[in-house]
XYZ file of C-alpha atoms in Angstrom:
490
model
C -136.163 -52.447 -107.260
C -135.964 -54.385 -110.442
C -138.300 -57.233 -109.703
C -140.801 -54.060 -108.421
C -140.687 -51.926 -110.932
C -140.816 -55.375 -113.426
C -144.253 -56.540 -111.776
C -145.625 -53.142 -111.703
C -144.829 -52.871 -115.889
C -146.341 -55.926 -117.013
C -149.303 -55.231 -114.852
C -149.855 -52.155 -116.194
C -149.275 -53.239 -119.481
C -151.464 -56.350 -119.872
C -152.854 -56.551 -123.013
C -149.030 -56.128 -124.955
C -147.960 -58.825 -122.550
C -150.842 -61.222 -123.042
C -150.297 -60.754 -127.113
C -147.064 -61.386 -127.011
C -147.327 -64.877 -124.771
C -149.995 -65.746 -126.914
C -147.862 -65.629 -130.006
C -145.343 -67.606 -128.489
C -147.620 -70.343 -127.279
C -148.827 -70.926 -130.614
C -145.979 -72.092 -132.019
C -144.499 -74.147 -128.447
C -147.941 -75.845 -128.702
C -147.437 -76.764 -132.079
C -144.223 -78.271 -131.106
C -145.726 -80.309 -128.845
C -148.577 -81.236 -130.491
C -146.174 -82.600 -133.422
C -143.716 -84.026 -131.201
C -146.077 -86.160 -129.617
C -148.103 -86.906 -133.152
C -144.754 -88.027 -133.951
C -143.730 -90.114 -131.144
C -146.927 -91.942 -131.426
C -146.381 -92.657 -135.011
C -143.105 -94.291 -134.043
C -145.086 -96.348 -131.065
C -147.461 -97.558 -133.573
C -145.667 -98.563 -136.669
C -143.351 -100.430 -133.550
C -146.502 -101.944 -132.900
C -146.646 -102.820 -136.612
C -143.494 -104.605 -136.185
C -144.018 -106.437 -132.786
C -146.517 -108.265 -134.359
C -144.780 -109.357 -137.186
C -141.524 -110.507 -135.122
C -142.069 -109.719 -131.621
C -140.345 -107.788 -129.165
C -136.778 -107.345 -128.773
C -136.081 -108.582 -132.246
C -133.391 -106.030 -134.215
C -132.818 -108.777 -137.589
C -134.087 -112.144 -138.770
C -131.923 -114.238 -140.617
C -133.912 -116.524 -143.901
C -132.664 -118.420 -146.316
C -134.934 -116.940 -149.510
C -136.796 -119.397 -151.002
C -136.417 -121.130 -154.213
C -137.126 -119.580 -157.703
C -140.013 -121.401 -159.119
C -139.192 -124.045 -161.712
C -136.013 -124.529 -159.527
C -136.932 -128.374 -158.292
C -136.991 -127.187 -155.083
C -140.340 -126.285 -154.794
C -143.319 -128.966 -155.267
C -147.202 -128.097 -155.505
C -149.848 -129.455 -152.948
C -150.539 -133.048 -153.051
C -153.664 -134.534 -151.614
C -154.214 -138.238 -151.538
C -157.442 -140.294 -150.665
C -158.462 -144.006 -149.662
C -161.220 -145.409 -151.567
C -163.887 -146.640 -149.139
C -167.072 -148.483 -149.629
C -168.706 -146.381 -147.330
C -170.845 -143.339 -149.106
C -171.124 -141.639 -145.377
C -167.520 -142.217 -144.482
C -165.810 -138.712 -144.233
C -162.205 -138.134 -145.203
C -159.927 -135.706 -144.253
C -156.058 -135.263 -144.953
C -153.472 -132.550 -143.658
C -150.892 -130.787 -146.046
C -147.704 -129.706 -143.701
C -145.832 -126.818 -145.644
C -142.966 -124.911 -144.641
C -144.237 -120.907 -144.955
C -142.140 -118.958 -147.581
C -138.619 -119.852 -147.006
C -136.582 -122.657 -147.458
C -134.834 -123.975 -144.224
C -131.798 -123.243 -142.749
C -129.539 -125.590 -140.748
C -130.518 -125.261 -136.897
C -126.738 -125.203 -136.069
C -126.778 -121.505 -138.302
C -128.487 -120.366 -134.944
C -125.338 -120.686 -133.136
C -123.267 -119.228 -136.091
C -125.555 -116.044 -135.907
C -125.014 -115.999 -132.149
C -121.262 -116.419 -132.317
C -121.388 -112.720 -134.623
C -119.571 -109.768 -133.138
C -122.512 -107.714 -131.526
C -125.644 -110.314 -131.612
C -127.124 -110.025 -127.999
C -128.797 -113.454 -128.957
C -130.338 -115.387 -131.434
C -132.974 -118.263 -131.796
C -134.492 -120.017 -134.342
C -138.048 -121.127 -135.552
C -140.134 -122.742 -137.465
C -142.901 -121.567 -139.636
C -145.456 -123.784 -141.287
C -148.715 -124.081 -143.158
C -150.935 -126.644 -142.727
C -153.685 -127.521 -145.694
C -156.501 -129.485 -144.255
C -159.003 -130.946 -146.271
C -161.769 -132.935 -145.399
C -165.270 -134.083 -146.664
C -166.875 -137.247 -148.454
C -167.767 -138.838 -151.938
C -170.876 -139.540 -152.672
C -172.283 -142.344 -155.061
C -174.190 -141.419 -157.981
C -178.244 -143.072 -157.958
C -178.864 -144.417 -161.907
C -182.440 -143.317 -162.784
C -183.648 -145.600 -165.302
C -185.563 -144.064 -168.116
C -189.602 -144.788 -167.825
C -190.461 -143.671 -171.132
C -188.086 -145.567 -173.170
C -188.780 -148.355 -171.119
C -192.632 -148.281 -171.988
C -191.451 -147.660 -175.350
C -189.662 -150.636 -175.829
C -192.197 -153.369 -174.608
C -195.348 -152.289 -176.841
C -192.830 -151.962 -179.825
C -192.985 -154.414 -182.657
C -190.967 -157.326 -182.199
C -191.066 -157.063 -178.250
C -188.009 -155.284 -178.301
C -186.089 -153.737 -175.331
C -186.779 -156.830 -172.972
C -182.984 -158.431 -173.522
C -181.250 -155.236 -174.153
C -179.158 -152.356 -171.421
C -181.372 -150.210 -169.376
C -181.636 -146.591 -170.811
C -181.753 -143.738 -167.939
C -178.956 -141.808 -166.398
C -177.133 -141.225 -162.925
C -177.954 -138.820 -161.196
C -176.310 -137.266 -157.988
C -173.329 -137.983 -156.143
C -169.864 -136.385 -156.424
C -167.584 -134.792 -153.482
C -168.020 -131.882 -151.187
C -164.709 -131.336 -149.629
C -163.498 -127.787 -147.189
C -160.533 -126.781 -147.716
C -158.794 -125.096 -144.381
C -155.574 -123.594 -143.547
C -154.014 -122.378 -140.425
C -150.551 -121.452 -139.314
C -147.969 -123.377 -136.659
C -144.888 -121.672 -135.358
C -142.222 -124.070 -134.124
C -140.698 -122.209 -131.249
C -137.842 -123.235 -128.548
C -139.383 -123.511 -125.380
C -135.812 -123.341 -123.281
C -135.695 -119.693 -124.998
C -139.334 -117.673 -125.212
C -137.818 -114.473 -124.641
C -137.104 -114.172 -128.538
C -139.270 -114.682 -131.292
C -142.973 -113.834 -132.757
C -145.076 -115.484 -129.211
C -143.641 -112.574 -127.436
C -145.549 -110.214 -129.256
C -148.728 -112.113 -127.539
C -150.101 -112.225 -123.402
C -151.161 -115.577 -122.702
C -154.503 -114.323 -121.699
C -155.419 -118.087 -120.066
C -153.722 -121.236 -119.193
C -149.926 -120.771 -119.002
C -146.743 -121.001 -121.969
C -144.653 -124.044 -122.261
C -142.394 -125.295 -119.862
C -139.083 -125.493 -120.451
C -138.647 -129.760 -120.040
C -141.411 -129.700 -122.753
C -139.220 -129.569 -125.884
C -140.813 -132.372 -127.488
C -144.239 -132.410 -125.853
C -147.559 -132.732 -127.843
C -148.693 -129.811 -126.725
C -150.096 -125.752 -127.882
C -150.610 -122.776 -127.258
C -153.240 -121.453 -129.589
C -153.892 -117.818 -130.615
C -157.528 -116.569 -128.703
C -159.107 -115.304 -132.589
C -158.144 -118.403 -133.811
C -159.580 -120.529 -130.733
C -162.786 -118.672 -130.867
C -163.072 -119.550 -134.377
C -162.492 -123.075 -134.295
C -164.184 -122.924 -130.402
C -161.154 -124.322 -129.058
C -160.360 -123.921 -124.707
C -158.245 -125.188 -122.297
C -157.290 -128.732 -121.764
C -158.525 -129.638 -125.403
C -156.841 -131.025 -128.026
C -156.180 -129.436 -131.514
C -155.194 -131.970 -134.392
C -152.050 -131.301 -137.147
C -151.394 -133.507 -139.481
C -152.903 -136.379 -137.240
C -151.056 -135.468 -134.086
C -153.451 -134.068 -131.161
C -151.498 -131.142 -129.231
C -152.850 -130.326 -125.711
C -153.794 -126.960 -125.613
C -152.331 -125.411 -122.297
C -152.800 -121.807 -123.098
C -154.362 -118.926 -124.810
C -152.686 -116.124 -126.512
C -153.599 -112.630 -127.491
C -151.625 -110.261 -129.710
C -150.568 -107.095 -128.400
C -151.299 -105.388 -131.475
C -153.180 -106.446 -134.383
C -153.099 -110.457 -135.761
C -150.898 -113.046 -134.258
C -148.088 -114.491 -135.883
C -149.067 -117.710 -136.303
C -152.622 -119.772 -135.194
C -150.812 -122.608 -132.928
C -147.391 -122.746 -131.290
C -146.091 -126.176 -130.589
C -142.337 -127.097 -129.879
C -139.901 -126.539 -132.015
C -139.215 -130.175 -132.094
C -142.858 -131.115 -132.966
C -142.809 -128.492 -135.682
C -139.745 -130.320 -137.196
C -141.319 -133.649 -137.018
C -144.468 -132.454 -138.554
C -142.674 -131.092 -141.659
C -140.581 -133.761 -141.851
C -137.246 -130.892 -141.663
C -135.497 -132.334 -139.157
C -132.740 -129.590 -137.109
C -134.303 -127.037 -139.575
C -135.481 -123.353 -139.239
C -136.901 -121.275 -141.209
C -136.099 -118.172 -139.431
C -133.445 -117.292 -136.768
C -134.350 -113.915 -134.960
C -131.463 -112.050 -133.352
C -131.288 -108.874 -130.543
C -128.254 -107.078 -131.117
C -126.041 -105.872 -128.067
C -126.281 -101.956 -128.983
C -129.844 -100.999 -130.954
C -127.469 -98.058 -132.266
C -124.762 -100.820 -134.166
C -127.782 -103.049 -136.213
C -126.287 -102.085 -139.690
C -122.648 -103.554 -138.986
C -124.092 -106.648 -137.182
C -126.237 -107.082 -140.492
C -123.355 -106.759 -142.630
C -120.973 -109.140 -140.268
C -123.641 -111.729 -140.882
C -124.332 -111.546 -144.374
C -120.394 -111.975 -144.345
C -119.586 -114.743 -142.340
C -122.987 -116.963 -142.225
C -123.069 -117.772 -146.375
C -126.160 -118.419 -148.248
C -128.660 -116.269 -145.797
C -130.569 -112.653 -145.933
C -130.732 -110.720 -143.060
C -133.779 -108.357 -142.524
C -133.746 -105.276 -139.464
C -136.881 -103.710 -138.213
C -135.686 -100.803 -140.282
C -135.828 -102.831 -143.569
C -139.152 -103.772 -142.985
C -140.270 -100.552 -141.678
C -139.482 -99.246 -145.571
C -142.427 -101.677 -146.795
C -145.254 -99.928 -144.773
C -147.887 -98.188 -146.880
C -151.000 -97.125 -145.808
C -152.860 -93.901 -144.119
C -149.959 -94.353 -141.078
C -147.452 -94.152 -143.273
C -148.833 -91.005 -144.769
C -149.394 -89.718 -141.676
C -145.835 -90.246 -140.466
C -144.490 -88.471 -143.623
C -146.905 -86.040 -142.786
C -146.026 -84.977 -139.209
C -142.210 -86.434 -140.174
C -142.501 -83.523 -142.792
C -144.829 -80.981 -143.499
C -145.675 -80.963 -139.509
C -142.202 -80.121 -137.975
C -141.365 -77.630 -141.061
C -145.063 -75.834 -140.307
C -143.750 -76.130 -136.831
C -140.471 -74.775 -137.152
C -142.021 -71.619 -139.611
C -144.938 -70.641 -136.707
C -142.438 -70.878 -134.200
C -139.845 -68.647 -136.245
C -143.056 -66.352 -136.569
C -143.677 -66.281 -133.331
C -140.458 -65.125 -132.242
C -139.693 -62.575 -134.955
C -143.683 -60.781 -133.840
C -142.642 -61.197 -130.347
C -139.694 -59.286 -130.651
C -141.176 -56.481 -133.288
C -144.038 -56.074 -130.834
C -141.334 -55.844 -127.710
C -139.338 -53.100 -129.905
C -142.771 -51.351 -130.815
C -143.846 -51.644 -127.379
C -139.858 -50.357 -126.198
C -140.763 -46.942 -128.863
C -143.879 -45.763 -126.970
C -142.136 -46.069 -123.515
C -139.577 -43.419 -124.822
C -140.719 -40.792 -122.533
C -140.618 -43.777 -119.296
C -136.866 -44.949 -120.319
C -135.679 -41.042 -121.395
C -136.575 -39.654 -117.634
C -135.642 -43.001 -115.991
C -131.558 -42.086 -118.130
C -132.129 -38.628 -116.632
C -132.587 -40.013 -113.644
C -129.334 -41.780 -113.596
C -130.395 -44.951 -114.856
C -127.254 -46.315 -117.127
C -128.210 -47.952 -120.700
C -127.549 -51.560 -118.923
C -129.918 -51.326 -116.536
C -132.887 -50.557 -118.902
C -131.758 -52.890 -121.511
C -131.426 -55.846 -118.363
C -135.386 -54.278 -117.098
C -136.857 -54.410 -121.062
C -134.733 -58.025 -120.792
C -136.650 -59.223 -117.818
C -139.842 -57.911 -119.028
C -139.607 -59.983 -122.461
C -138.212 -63.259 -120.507
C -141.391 -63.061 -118.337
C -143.473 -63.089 -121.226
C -141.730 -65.414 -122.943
C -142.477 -67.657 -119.871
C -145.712 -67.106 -119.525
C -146.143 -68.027 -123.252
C -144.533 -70.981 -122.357
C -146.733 -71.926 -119.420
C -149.800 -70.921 -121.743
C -148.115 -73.188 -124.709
C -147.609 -76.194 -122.488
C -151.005 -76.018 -121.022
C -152.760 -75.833 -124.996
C -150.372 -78.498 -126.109
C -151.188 -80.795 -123.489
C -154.475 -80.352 -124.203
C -153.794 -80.860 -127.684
C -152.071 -84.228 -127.581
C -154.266 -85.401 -124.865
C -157.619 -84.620 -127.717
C -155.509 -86.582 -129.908
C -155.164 -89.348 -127.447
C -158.655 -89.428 -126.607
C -160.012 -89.374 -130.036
C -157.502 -92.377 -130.896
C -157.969 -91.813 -134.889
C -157.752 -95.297 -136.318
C -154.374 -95.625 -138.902
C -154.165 -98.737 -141.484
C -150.558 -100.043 -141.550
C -150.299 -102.481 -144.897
C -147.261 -104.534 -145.131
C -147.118 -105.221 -149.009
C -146.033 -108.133 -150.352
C -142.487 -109.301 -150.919
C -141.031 -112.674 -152.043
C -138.423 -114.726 -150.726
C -136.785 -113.792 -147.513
C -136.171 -110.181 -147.578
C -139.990 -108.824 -147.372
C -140.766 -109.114 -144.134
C -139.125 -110.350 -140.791
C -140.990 -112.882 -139.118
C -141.498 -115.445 -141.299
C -144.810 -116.416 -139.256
C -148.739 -116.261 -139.524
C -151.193 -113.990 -141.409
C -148.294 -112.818 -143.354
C -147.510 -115.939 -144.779
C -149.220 -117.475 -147.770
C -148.602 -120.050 -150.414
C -145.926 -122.302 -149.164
C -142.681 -123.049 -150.243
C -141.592 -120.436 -152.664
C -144.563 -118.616 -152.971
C -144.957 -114.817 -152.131
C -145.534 -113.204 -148.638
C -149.240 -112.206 -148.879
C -149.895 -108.294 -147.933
C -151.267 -107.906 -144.235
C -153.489 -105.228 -143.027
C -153.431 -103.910 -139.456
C -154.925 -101.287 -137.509
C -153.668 -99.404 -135.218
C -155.054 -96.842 -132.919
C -152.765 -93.514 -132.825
C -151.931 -92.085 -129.293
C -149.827 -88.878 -128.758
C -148.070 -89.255 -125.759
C -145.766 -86.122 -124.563
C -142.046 -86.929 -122.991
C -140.091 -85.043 -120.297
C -138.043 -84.057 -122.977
C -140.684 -82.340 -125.083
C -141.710 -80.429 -121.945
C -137.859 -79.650 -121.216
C -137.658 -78.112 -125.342
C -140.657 -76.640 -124.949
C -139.697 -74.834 -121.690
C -136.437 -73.665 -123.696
C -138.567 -72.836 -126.553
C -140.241 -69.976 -124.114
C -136.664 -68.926 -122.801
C -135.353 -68.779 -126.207
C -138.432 -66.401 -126.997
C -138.177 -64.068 -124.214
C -134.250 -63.619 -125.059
C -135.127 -62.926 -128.733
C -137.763 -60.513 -127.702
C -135.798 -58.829 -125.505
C -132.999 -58.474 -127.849
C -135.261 -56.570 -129.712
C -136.183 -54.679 -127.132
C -133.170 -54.184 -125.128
C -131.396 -52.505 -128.573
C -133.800 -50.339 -129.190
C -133.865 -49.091 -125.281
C -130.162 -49.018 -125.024
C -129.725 -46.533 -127.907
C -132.284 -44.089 -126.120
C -131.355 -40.665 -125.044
C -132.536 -38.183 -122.192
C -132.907 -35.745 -124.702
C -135.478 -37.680 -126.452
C -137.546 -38.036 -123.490
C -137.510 -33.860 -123.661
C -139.229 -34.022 -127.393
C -142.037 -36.005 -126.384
C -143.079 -33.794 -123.717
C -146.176 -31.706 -124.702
C-alpha cells in the first residue's frame, strides 16, 4: 500500500517533484564539480613537485650554501692556451656544484638511521660552463696616403722611418653554454629527481655501473644538442656513453645528463659528497616529526618537505587552488544549504495544498505516523532522484573540464640557499655555488577527475536532502486534523 499509493503521488504530481530534484541537483553537482576541480589541483601542483624531486620523495636534506663574501664561494674561472694557430678552436668546461654546498656522503646513512625515514639517498647536482671558440689575429693595413705622402716630401722623408696604417680585424668569438648533470646512485634509482622521467629509449643504468662513463640524457635536451643512442656526450673532457633517453612526466627535467654518482664526484672534484639527500618517510601522515628529528640529530643541514615547497608556488594554479580551495567549496556549501532549505519549503507548501488528501486519509483511520512516514518517502524519492540528476550533470561537468584541459602556470619563485626548493637539480638551478635558485615556470594541464568517494557524498548529499525535505513536510502533515479536511470542502 505505501510503495502504491507513493508511485501513484509523485506521478501525479510531476512538476513539484521534478522542481524539487532539480534544486537539489544543483547544488550535489556543484559538489562534484568542485571536488573534482579540487582534486585535480592537488594532482597537478603534485605534478609540480615530481618534477622538481621526483616521486616518492617526502624531504630533502641540503646543506645551504655559503653567504657571499664568506671564502667559500669562488667566481668562474676560464683559462686558455696560446696557440699559433688563428683556426685552432678552443674550448674549456667549468664543473660547478648547483646551489648548495656539499654534504658528507656518510650524512646519507645518518638521515636513514632517523626514527621514521622509509629511506634516503643522496645526489649530486652540478653545472657545467662550457665555452668554446677561437682568436683571431688582427691584419695591419698600412696607410697608402701617408705613404705617398712621405716619398714626394722634401728631404725624401718617410723611407727609413715606422709604417703608418692600423690593424684591422681579429679578436675572439667564443659561446658560452651551460647544461645540468645529476650524480645519481645507480644501486638505488627508486629515489631521487630521474624518477620523475620514463626512459622513453635505450634503458637506465645498471646497477654494476657505479663508476661507468656513461648517461642518460634528458630527450629536450638530446634533441637540442641532436644527441641518440650509443653516442657520446662530453663533460669536462670525459665522453659518457649515452645508453638512454629520458622524458619528464610533467614539465622540464631535473637535470640535462645523469651520470653515476661516482663520475659526478670525480667531475667536481667533491669526492664522497652530495649535495642533496632525498628521503621517503615510513608514514606520509608523520613528515613534520621526521623533519624535526633530523634537523635535531644530523647538525649543520635544512630539511625541505613537499609541503614547504608547495608554499612557494605562485601562478594562475595557485590562484586557482585558492579559488576552488575557497570561494568554490563555500559557494558550494551556500547552494547546497539553498537547495535543501527550498526543497523542504516547497515539500511543506506542497504538504498545505494536500490538506483535503491527508484530512480524509486521518478520517479514514490513517494515524499521524503513517502520513508523516508517506510525505517521508515521497521527499526521500525526490531527494534521490535529485541525486541521480546531480550525479549525471556533475559528471558531465568534470568530464567538460577534463576535456577542455585549461592550461595552469605553476612558478616556483626563487629562493636562496637550501630551503627554496627540494631537488637541488636542473632548470631550477642557476648560478653555482652560492648563488640563488632561479624561478621555474611549468605548465600544467588541469584534469578533474571524480573519486568513489565523491560519488558516495554525493549520494548522501541526496539522502540528506530528501530527509530535510521531508522533515518539513512530515511536521506540517503530522499536525493535520480531520476537521480541517471538512473546511476545505466546497
Amino acid at each position: 500500500m505505501f510503495f502504491t499509493y507513493l508511485r501513484r503521488e509523485l506521478r501525479r504530481r510531476r512538476k513539484a517533484a521534478l522542481v524539487v530534484a532539480s534544486g537539489l541537483a544543483l547544488g550535489i553537482a556543484l559538489v562534484i564539480v568542485v571536488s573534482s576541480v579540487s582534486s585535480g589541483m592537488s594532482k597537478a601542483q603534485d605534478k609540480v613537485l615530481q618534477s622538481l624531486y621526483g616521486l616518492g620523495t617526502d624531504m630533502t636534506v641540503t646543506k645551504a650554501a655559503a653567504a657571499p663574501g664568506s671564502g667559500g664561494t669562488e667566481r668562474p674561472r676560464f683559462e686558455f692556451d696560446a696557440k699559433d694557430d688563428d683556426e685552432a678552436s678552443q674550448s674549456t668546461d667549468r664543473v660547478m656544484v648547483q646551489g648548495f654546498q656539499t654534504l658528507a656522503a656518510d650524512t646519507v646513512d645518518k638521515v636513514g638511521a632517523q626514527d621514521g625515514v622509509a629511506d634516503a639517498v643522496g645526489g649530486l647536482s652540478l653545472t657545467v660552463m662550457k665555452v668554446d671558440g677561437q682568436f683571431k689575429r688582427g691584419e695591419f693595413k698600412q696607410d697608402e696616403s701617408a705613404s705617398q705622402g712621405g716619398q714626394g716630401g722634401p728631404g725624401g722623408g718617410g723611407g727609413g722611418g715606422q709604417p703608418q696604417g692600423e690593424v684591422r680585424g681579429g679578436g675572439a668569438s667564443f659561446d658560452v653554454n651551460s647544461f645540468t648533470v645529476y650524480g645519481t646512485d645507480v644501486t638505488r634509482q627508486d629515489l631521487g629527481p630521474l624518477t620523475s622521467s620514463t626512459i622513453t629509449k635505450g634503458r637506465t643504468f645498471k646497477t654494476a655501473e657505479t663508476d661507468a662513463e656513461v648517461a642518460v640524457v634528458d630527450s629536450a635536451y638530446a634533441k637540442e644538442k641532436e644527441l641518440a643512442l650509443d653516442k657520446t656526450v662530453t663533460v669536462s673532457g670525459t665522453d659518457y656513453t649515452i645508453i638512454g633517453i629520458s622524458t619528464a612526466d610533467s614539465g622540464d627535467a631535473a637535470a640535462n645528463v645523469y651520470v653515476p654518482l661516482k663520475q659526478a664526484q670525480t667531475l667536481a672534484d667533491a669526492e664522497d659528497k652530495v649535495t642533496t639527500v632525498y628521503v621517503k618517510a615510513t608514514d606520509s601522515q608523520k613528515i613534520e616529526p621526521v623533519k624535526a628529528a633530523i634537523q635535531k640529530n644530523v647538525s649543520g643541514t635544512t630539511v625541505t618537505t613537499s609541503a614547504d615547497l608547495a608554499d612557494t608556488v605562485s601562478g594562475s594554479l595557485s590562484t586557482a587552488s585558492d579559488l576552488a580551495a575557497g570561494v568554490g567549496k563555500w559557494l558550494s556549501v551556500a547552494v547546497l544549504v539553498a537547495a535543501f532549505l527550498v526543497a523542504g519549503l516547497l515539500t511543506s507548501s506542497a504538504v498545505s495544498r494536500r490538506v483535503r488528501e491527508f484530512g480524509t486519509l486521518k478520517a479514514l483511520g490513517w494515524k499521524s505516523g503513517r502520513v508523516t512516514r508517506q510525505v517521508i518517502g515521497e521527499a526521500l524519492v525526490n531527494g534521490l532522484m535529485g541525486g541521480v540528476l546531480g550525479i549525471a550533470v556533475g559528471l558531465a561537468g568534470a568530464y567538460a573540464v577534463t576535456a577542455i584541459s585549461p592550461t595552469l602556470t605553476a612558478q616556483l619563485g626563487s629562493s636562496g640557499g637550501g630551503g627554496g626548493r627540494m631537488g637541488g637539480g636542473g632548470p631550477m638551478g642557476g648560478g653555482g655555488p652560492g648563488g640563488q635558485s632561479a624561478s621555474k615556470t611549468l605548465d600544467i594541464a588541469l584534469t578533474a577527475p571524480v573519486s568513489l568517494t565523491t560519488i558516495l557524498v554525493a549520494v548522501a548529499l541526496a539522502v540528506a536532502g530528501g530527509l530535510v525535505a521531508g522533515a518539513f513536510g512530515g511536521w506540517r502533515a503530522s499536525r493535520l486534523r480531520p476537521a480541517d479536511a471538512l473546511r476545505r470542502v466546497a
